[in-house]
Tab-separated table of C-alpha atoms and ligand atoms in Angstrom:
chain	number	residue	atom	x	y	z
Y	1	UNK	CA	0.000	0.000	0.000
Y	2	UNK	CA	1.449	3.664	-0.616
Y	3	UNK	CA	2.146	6.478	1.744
Y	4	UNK	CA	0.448	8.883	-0.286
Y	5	UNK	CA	-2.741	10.294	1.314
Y	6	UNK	CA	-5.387	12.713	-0.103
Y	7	UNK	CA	-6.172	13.901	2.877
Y	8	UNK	CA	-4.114	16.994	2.904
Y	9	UNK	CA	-5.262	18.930	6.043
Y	10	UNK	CA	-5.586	22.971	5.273
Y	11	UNK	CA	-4.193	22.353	1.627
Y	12	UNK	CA	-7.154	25.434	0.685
Y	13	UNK	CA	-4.737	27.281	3.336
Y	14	UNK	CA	-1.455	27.054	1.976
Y	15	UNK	CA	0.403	29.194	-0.696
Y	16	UNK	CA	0.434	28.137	-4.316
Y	17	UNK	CA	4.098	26.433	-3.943
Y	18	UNK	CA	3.393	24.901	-1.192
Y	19	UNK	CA	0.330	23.108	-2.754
Y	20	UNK	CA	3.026	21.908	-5.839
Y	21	UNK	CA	5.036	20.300	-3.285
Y	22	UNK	CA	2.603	18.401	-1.268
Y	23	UNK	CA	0.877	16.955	-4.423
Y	24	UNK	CA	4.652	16.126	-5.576
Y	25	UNK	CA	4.843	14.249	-2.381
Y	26	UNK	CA	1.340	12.439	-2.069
Y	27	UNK	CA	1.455	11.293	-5.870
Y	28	UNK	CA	3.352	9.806	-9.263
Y	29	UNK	CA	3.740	13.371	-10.843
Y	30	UNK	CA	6.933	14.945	-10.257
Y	31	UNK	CA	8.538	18.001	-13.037
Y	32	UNK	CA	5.876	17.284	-15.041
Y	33	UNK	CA	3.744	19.123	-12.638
Y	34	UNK	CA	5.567	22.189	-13.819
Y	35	UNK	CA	4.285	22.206	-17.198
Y	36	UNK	CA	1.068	23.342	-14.950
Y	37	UNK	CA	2.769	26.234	-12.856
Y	38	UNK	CA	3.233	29.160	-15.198
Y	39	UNK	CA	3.915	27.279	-18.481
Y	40	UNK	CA	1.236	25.547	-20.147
Y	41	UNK	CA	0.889	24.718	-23.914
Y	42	UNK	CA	3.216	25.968	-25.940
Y	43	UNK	CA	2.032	28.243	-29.488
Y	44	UNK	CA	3.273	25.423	-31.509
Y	45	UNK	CA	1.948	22.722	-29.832
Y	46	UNK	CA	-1.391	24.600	-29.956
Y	47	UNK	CA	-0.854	24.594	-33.406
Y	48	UNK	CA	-0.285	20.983	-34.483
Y	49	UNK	CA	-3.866	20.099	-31.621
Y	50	UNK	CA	-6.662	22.352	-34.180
Y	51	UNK	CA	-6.761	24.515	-37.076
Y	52	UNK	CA	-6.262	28.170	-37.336
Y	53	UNK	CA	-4.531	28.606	-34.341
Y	54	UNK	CA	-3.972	32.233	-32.690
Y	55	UNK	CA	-2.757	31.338	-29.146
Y	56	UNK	CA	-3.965	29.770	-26.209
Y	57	UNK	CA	-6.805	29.868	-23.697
Y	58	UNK	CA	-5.954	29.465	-19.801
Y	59	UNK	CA	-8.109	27.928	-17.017
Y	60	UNK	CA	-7.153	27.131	-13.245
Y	61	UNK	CA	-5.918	23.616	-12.456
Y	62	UNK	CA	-7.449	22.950	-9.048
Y	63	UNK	CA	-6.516	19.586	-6.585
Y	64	UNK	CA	-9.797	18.088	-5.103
Y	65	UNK	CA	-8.088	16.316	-1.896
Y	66	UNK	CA	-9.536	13.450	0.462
Y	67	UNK	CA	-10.835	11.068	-1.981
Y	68	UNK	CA	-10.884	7.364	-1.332
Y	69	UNK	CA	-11.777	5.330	-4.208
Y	70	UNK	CA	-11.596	1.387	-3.872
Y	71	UNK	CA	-9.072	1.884	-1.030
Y	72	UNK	CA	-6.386	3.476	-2.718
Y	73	UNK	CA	-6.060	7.639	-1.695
Y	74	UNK	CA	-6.056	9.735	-4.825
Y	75	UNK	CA	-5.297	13.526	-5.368
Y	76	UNK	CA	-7.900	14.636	-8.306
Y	77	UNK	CA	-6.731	17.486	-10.848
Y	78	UNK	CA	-10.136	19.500	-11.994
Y	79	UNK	CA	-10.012	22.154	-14.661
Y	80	UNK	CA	-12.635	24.696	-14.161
Y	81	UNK	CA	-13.829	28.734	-14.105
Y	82	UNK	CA	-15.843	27.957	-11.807
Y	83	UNK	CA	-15.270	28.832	-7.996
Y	84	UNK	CA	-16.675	26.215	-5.096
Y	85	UNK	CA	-16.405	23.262	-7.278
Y	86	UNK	CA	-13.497	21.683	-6.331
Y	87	UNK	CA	-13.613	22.766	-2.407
Y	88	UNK	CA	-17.090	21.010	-2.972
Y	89	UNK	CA	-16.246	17.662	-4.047
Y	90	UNK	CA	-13.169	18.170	-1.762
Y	91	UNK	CA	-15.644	18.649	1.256
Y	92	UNK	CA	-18.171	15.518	-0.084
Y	93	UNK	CA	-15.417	13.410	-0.390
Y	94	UNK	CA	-13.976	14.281	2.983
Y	95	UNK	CA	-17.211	13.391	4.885
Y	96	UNK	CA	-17.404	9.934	2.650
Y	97	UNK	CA	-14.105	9.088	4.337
Y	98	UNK	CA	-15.256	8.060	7.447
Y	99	UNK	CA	-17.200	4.986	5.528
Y	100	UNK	CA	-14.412	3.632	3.764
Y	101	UNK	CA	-15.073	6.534	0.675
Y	102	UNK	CA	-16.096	5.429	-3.055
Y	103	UNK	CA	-16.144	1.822	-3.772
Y	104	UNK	CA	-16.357	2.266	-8.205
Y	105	UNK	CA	-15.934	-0.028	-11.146
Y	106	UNK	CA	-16.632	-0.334	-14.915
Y	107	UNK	CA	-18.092	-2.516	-17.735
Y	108	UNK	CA	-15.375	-3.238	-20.656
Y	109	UNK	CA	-14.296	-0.191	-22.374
Y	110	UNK	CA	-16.377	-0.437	-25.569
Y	111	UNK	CA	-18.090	2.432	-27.764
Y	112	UNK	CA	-20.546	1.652	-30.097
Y	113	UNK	CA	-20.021	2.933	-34.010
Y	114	UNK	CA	-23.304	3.139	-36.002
Y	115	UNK	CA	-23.931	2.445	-39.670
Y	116	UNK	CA	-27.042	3.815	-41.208
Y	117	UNK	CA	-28.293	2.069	-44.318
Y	118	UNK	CA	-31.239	3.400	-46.227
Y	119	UNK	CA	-33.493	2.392	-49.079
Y	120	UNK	CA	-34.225	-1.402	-48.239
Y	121	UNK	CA	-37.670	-2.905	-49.084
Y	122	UNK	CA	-36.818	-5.578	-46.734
Y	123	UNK	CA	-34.604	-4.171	-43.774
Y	124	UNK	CA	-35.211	-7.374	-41.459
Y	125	UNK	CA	-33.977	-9.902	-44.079
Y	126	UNK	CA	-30.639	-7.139	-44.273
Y	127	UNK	CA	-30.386	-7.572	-40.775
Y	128	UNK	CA	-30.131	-11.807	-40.785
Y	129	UNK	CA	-27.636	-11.461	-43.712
Y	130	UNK	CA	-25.590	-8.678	-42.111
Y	131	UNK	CA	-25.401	-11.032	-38.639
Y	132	UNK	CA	-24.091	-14.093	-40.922
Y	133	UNK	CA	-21.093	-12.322	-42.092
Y	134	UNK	CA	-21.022	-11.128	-38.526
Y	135	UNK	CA	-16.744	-12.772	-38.011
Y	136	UNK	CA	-15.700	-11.216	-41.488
Y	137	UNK	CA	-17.194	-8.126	-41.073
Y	138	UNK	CA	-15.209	-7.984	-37.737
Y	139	UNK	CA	-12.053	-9.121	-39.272
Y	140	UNK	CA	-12.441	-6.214	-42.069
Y	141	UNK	CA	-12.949	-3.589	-39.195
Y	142	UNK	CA	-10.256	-4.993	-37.086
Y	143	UNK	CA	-7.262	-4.862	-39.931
Y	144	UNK	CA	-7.775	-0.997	-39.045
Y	145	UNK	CA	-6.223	-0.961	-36.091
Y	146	UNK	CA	-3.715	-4.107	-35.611
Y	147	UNK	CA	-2.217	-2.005	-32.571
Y	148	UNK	CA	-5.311	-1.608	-30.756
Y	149	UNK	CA	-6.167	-5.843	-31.515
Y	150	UNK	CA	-2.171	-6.518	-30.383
Y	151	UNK	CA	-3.168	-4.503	-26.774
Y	152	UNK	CA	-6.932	-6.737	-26.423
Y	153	UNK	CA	-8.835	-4.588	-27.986
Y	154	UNK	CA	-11.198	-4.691	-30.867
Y	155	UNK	CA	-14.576	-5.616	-32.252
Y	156	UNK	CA	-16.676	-7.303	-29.378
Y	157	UNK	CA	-19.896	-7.816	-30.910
Y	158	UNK	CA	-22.068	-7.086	-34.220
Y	159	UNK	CA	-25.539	-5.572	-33.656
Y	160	UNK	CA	-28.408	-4.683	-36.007
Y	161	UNK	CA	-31.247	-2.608	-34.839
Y	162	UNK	CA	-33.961	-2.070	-37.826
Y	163	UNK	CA	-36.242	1.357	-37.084
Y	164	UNK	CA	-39.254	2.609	-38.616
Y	165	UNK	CA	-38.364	6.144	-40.248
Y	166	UNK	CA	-40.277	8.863	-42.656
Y	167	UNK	CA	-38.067	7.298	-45.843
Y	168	UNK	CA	-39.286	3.970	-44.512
Y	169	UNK	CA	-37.045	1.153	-42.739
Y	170	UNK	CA	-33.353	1.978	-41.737
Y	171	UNK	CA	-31.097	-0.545	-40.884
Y	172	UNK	CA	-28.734	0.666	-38.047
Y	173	UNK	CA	-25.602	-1.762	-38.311
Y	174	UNK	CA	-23.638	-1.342	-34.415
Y	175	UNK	CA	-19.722	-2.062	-34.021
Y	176	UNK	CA	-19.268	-2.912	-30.504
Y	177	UNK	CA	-15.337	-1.975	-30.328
Y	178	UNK	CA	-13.291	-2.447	-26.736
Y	179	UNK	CA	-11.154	0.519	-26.761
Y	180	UNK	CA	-8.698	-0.348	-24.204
Y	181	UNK	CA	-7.154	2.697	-22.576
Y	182	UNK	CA	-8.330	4.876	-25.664
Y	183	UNK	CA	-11.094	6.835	-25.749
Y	184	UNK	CA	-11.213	5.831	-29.392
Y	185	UNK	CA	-13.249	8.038	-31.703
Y	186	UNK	CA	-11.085	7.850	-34.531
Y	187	UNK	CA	-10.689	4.066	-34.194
Y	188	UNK	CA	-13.982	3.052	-34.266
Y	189	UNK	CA	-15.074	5.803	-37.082
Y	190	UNK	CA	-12.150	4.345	-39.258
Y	191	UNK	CA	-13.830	0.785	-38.704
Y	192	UNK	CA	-17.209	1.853	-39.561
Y	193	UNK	CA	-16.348	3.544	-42.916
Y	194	UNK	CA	-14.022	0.391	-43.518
Y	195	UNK	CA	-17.193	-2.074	-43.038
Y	196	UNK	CA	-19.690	0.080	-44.720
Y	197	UNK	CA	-19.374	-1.173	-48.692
Y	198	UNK	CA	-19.569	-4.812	-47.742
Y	199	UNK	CA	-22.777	-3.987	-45.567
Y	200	UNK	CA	-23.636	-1.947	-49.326
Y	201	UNK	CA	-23.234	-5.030	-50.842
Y	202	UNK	CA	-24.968	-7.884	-48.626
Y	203	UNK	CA	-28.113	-5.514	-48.129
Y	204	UNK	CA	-28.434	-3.776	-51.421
Y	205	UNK	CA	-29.057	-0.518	-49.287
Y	206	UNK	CA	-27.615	2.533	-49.559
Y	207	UNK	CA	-25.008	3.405	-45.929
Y	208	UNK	CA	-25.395	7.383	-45.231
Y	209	UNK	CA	-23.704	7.547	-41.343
Y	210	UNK	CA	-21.022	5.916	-40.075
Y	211	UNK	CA	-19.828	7.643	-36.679
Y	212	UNK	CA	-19.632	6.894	-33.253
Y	213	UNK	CA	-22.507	6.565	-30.948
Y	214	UNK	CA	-22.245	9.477	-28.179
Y	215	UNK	CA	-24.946	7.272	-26.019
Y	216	UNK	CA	-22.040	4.966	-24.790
Y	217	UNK	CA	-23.999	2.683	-22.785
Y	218	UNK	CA	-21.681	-0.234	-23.348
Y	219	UNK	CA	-18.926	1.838	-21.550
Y	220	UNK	CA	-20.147	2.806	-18.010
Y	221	UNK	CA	-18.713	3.536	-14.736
Y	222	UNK	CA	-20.444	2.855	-11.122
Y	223	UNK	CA	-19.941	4.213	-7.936
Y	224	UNK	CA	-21.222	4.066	-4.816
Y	225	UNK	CA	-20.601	5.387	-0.622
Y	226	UNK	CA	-22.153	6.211	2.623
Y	227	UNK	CA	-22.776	9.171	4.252
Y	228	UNK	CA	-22.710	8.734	8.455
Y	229	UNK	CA	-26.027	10.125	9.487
Y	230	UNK	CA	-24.257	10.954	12.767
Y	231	UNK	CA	-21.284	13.036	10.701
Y	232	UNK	CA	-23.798	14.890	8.058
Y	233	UNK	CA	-26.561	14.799	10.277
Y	234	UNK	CA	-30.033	13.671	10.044
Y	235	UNK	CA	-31.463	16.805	8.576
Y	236	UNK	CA	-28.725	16.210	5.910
Y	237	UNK	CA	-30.121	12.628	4.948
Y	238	UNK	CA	-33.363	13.749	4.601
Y	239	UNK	CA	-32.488	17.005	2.845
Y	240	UNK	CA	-30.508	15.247	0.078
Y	241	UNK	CA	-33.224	12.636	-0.692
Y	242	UNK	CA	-35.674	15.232	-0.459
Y	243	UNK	CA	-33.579	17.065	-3.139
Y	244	UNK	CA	-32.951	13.862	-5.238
Y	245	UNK	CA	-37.074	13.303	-5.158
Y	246	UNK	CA	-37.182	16.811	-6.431
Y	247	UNK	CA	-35.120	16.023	-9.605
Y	248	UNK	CA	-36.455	12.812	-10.132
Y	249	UNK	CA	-40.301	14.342	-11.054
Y	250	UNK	CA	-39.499	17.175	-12.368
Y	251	UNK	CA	-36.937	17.607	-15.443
Y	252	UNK	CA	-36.514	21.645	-15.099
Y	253	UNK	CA	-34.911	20.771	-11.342
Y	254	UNK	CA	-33.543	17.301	-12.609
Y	255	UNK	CA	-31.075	19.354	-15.417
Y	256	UNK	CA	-29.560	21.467	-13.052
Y	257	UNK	CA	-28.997	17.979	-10.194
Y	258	UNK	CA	-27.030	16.768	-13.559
Y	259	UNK	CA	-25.324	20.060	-14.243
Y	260	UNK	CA	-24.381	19.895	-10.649
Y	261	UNK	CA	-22.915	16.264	-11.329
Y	262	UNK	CA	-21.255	17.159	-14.618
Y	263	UNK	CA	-19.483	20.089	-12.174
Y	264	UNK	CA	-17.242	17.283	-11.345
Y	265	UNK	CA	-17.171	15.032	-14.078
Y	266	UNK	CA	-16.766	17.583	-16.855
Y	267	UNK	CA	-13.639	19.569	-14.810
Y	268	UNK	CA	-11.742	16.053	-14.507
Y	269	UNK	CA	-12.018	15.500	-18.157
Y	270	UNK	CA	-11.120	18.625	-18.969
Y	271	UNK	CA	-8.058	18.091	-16.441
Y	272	UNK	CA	-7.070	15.160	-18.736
Y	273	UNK	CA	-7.080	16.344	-21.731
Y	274	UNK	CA	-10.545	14.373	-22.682
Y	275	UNK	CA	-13.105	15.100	-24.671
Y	276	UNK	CA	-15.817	17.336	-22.572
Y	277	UNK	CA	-18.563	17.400	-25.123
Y	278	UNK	CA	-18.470	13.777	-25.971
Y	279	UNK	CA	-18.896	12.847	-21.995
Y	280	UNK	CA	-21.605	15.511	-21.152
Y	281	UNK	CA	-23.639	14.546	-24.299
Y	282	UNK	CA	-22.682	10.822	-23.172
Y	283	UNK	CA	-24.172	11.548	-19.748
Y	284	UNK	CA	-27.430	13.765	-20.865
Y	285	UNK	CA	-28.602	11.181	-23.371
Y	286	UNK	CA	-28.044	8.435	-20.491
Y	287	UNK	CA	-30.322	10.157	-18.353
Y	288	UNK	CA	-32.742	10.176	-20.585
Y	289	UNK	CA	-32.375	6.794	-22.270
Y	290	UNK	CA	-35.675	5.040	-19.742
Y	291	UNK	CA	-37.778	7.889	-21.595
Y	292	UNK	CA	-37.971	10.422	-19.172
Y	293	UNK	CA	-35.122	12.844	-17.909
Y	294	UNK	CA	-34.057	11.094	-14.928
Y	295	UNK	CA	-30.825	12.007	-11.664
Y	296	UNK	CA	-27.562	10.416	-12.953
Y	297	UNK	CA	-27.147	9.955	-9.037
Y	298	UNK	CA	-29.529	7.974	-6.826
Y	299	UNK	CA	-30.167	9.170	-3.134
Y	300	UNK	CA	-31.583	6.230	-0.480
Y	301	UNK	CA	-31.710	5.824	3.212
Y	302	UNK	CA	-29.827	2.657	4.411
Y	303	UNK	CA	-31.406	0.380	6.755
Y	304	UNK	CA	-29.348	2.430	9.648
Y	305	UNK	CA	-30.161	5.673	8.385
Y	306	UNK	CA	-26.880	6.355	7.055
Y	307	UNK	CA	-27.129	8.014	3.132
Y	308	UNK	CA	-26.028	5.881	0.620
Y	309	UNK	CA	-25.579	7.567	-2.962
Y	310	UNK	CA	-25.176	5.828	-6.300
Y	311	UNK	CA	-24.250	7.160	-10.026
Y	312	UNK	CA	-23.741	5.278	-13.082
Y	313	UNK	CA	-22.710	7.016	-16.053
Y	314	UNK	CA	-21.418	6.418	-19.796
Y	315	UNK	CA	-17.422	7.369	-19.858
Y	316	UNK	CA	-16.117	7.947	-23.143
Y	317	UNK	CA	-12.711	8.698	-22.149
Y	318	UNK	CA	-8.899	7.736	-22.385
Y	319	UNK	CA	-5.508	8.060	-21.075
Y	320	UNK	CA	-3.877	7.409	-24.736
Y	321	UNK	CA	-3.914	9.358	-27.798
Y	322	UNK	CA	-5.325	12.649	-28.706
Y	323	UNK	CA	-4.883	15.659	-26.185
Y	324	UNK	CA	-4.211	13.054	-23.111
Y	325	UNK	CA	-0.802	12.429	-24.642
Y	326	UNK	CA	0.099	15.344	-26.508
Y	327	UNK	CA	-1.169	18.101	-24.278
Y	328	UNK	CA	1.745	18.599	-21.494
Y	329	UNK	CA	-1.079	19.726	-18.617
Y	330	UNK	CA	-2.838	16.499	-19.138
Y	331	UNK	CA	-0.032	14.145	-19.127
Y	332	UNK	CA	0.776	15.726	-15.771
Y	333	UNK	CA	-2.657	15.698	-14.453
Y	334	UNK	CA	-3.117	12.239	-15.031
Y	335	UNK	CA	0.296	11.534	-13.350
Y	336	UNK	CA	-1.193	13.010	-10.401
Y	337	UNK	CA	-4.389	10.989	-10.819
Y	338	UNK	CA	-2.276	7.920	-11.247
Y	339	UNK	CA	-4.716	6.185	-13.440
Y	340	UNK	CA	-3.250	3.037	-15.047
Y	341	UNK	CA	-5.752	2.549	-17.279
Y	342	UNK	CA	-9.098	4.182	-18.931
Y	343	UNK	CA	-11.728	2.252	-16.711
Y	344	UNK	CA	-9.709	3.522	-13.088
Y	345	UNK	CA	-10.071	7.074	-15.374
Y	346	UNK	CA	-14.142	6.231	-15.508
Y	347	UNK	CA	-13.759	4.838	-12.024
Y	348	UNK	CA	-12.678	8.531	-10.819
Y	349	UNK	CA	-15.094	10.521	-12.956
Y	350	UNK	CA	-17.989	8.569	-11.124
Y	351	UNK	CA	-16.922	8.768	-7.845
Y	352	UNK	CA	-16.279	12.669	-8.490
Y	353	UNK	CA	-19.721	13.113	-9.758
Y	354	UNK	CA	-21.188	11.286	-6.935
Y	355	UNK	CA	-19.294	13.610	-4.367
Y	356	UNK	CA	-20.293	17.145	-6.329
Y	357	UNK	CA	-23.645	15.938	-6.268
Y	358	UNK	CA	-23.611	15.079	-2.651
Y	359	UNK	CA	-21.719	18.631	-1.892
Y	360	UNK	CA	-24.719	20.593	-4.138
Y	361	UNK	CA	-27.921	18.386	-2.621
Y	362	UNK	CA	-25.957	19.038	1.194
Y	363	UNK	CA	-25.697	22.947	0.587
Y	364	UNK	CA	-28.853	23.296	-0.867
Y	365	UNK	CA	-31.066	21.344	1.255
Y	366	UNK	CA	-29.540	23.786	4.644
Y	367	UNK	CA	-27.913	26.711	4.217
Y	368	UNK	CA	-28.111	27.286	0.318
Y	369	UNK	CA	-24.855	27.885	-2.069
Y	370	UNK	CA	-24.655	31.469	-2.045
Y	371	UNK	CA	-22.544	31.242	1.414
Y	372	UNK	CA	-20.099	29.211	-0.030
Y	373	UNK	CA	-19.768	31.330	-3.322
Y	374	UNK	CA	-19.504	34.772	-1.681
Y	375	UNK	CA	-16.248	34.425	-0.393
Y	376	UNK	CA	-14.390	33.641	-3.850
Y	377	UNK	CA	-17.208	35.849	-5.739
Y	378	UNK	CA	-16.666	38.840	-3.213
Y	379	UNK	CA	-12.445	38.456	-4.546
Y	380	UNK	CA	-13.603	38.217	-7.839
Y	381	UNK	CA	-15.991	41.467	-7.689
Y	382	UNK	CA	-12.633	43.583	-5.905
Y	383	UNK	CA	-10.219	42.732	-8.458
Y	384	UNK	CA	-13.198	43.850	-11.231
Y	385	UNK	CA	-13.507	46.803	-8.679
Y	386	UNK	CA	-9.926	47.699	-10.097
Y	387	UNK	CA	-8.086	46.367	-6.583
Y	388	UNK	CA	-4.854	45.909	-6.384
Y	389	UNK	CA	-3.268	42.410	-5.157
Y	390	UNK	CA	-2.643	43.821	-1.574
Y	391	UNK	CA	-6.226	45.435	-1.633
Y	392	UNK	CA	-8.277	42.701	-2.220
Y	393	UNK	CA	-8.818	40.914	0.274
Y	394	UNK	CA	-9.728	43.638	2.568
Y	395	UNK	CA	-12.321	44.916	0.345
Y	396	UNK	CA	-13.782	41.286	0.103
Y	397	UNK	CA	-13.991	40.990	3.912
Y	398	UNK	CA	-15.885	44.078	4.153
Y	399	UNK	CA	-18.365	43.349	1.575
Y	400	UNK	CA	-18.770	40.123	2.856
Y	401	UNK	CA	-19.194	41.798	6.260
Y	402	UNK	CA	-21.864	44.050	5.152
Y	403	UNK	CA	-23.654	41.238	2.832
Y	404	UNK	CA	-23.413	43.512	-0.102
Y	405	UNK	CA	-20.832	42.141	-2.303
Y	406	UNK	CA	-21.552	44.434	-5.471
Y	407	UNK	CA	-19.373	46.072	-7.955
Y	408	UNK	CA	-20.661	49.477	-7.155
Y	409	UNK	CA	-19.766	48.726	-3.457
Y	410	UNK	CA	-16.412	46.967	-4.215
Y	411	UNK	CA	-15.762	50.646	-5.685
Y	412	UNK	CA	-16.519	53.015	-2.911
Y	413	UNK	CA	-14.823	50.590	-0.308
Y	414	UNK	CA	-11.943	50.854	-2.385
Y	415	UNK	CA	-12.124	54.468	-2.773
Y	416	UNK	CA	-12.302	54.700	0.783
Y	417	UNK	CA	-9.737	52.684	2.047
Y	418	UNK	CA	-7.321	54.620	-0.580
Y	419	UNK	CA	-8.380	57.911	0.665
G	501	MEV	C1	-23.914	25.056	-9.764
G	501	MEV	O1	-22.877	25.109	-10.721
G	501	MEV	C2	-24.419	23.656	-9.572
G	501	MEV	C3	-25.643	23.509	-8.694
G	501	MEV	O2	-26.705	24.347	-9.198
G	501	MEV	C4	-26.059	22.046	-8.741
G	501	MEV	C5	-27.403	21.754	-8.116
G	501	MEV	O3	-28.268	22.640	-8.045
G	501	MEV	O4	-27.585	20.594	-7.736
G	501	MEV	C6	-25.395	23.951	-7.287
């Protein structure tokens, strides 16, 4: 077992050098970490990642600290603009602790590629011939990518799914690929634009799309943990399920519980260098997969009265290829995550969702969020205000003091304290 610990007592505290060193300390990262202090992506790697390239766009790199996740202690990098996020999930993970923290795991890394054929007469008999040719179609997809087939990976399974449409029966053709530790867009596109003449050819049809299914229901992460009733307190317990009841019958309240989950999820991809739409569009359409917009968390009572939260959601992600290897930040994020593999990656993003979403339902349900904002917001509104580094924090403390933290007011405290 290591020595490293996540549970970094006043780490919010401490100066920014400090922090550098103690997550030096507690995990794998070690110079790489510096490509995150000050230095960042260089022009010219910008330029090689997308087209058109100008510069580069800078976010913070926050640590959430305490988390527990199947025993081991991990330090979690989260890139975000948003302030209270990561002392959130720091704080729900913290009081998960006590319980053993998140216990997570995964199904098999596999996304799903579609295939769209069109103009059949007689889309179910497509469907029977498509499934006999089921082991060469699969060997014509996997001579794509020998690399990925040498590491494991490859075509799992052959679906067909045949759906009534306005141009009359389409045949959807699904390439269930295991990814291995890649998140594996291009892979699995390559594979379906590979297999699409042959499926031409045994169907007579006519094969329009061939992309990747964002729905990745074949690639999910769990978690799960307990909340002491005697640590949160009782009103807490029934507070969050109240809350979780809330989202679960009504959709405008049940998109911003997700939001509040994809707080966590989203900043950790980000962190990594994954891709943020493909997970939150992952994650929406998940939730709304039974038919009705539904919690990606679920919030029970256990037979002690102890909360006990669960999430499962799709995780489209990596820790090969793309921006996880060739963006410097990410390659030093997920040294710090220590991840050894795509599913721990889903494993983490789970188990971070679960705590945000905890953190949000907990402040909510007692003493609302706007508490926890002000004191970051209140900093923000001073340095607007046009205060210097020295002045800030004294202008934030007195709107804070006053409960009118306003730009108008950051302005006249700081024309008064200079005067
Ligand atoms: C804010 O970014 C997220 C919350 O609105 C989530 C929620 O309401 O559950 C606090």
């Amino acid at each position: 077992m290591s020595e490293e610990t996540s549970r970094l007592e006043g780490f919010h505290k401490k100066e920014l050098e400090e922090r550098v060193k103690l997550v030096k300390e507690n995990s794998s990262a070690d110079e790489s970490l510096d490509h995150l202090v000050g230095k960042g992506l260089s022009n010219q790697k910008a330029d090689q990642m997308i087209e058109n390239v100008v510069g580069t766009y800078e976010l913070p790199v926050g640590i959430a600290t305490n988390f527990r996740i199947n025993d081991e202690d991990l330090l979690i990098p989260m890139v975000i603009e948003e302030s209270s996020v990561v002392a959130a999930a720091s704080y729900g993970a913290k009081l998960a602790r006590g319980t053993g923290g998140f216990h997570a795991n995964t199904t098999e890394p596999v996304m799903i590629s579609q295939i769209q054929v069109t103009g059949l007469s007689d889309a179910n008999a497509a469907k029977v011939k498509v499934l006999e040719k089921k082991d060469e179609l699969i060997d014509i997809a996997e001579e794509q990518d020998p690399v990925l087939v040498e590491h494991g990976g490859g075509v799992e399974d052959i679906r067909c799914r045949v759906l009534k449409s306005r141009f009359g029966d389409y045949l959807v053709v699904h390439l269930l690929v295991n990814c291995q530790d890649a998140m594996g867009a291009n892979a699995v596109n390559t594979m379906a634009e590979a297999v699409a003449p042959h499926v031409e050819e045994l169907t007579g049809g006519d094969v329009y799309l061939r992309i990747l299914s964002n729905l990745a229901d074949q690639r999910l992460a769990r978690a799960r943990a307990v909340w002491d009733k005697e640590e949160i307190g009782k009103d807490t317990v029934e507070g969050v399920i109240q809350a979780y009841e809330f989202a679960r019958v009504d959709p405008y309240r049940c998109a911003t519980h997700n939001k509040g989950v994809m707080n966590g999820v989203t900043a950790v991809v980000m962190a990594t260098g994954n891709d943020t739409r493909a997970v939150e569009a992952g994650a929406h359409s998940y939730a709304a997969s039974g038919g009705v917009y539904s919690p990606l968390t679920v919030w029970e009572k256990t037979k002690d009265g102890d909360l006990a939260g669960s999430i499962e959601i799709p995780v489209p992600v990596g820790i090969v290829g793309g921006a996880t290897s060739s963006h410097p930040g990410a390659q030093a994020n997920l040294e710090i995550l220590g991840v050894e593999s795509a599913q721990e990656l889903g494993e983490v993003l789970a188990s971070v969702g679960l705590a945000q979403n905890f953190a949000a339902l907990r402040a909510l349900a007692s003493e609302g969020i706007q508490k926890g904002h002000m004191r970051l917001h209140a900093k923000n509104v001073a340095v607007q205000a046009g205060a210097e580094e020295d002045e800030v924090e004294r202008v934030a403390e007195k709107m804070i003091e006053e409960g009118k933290v306003r730009a108008d007011r950051a302005e006249e405290i700081l024309e008064k304290f200079r005067n």
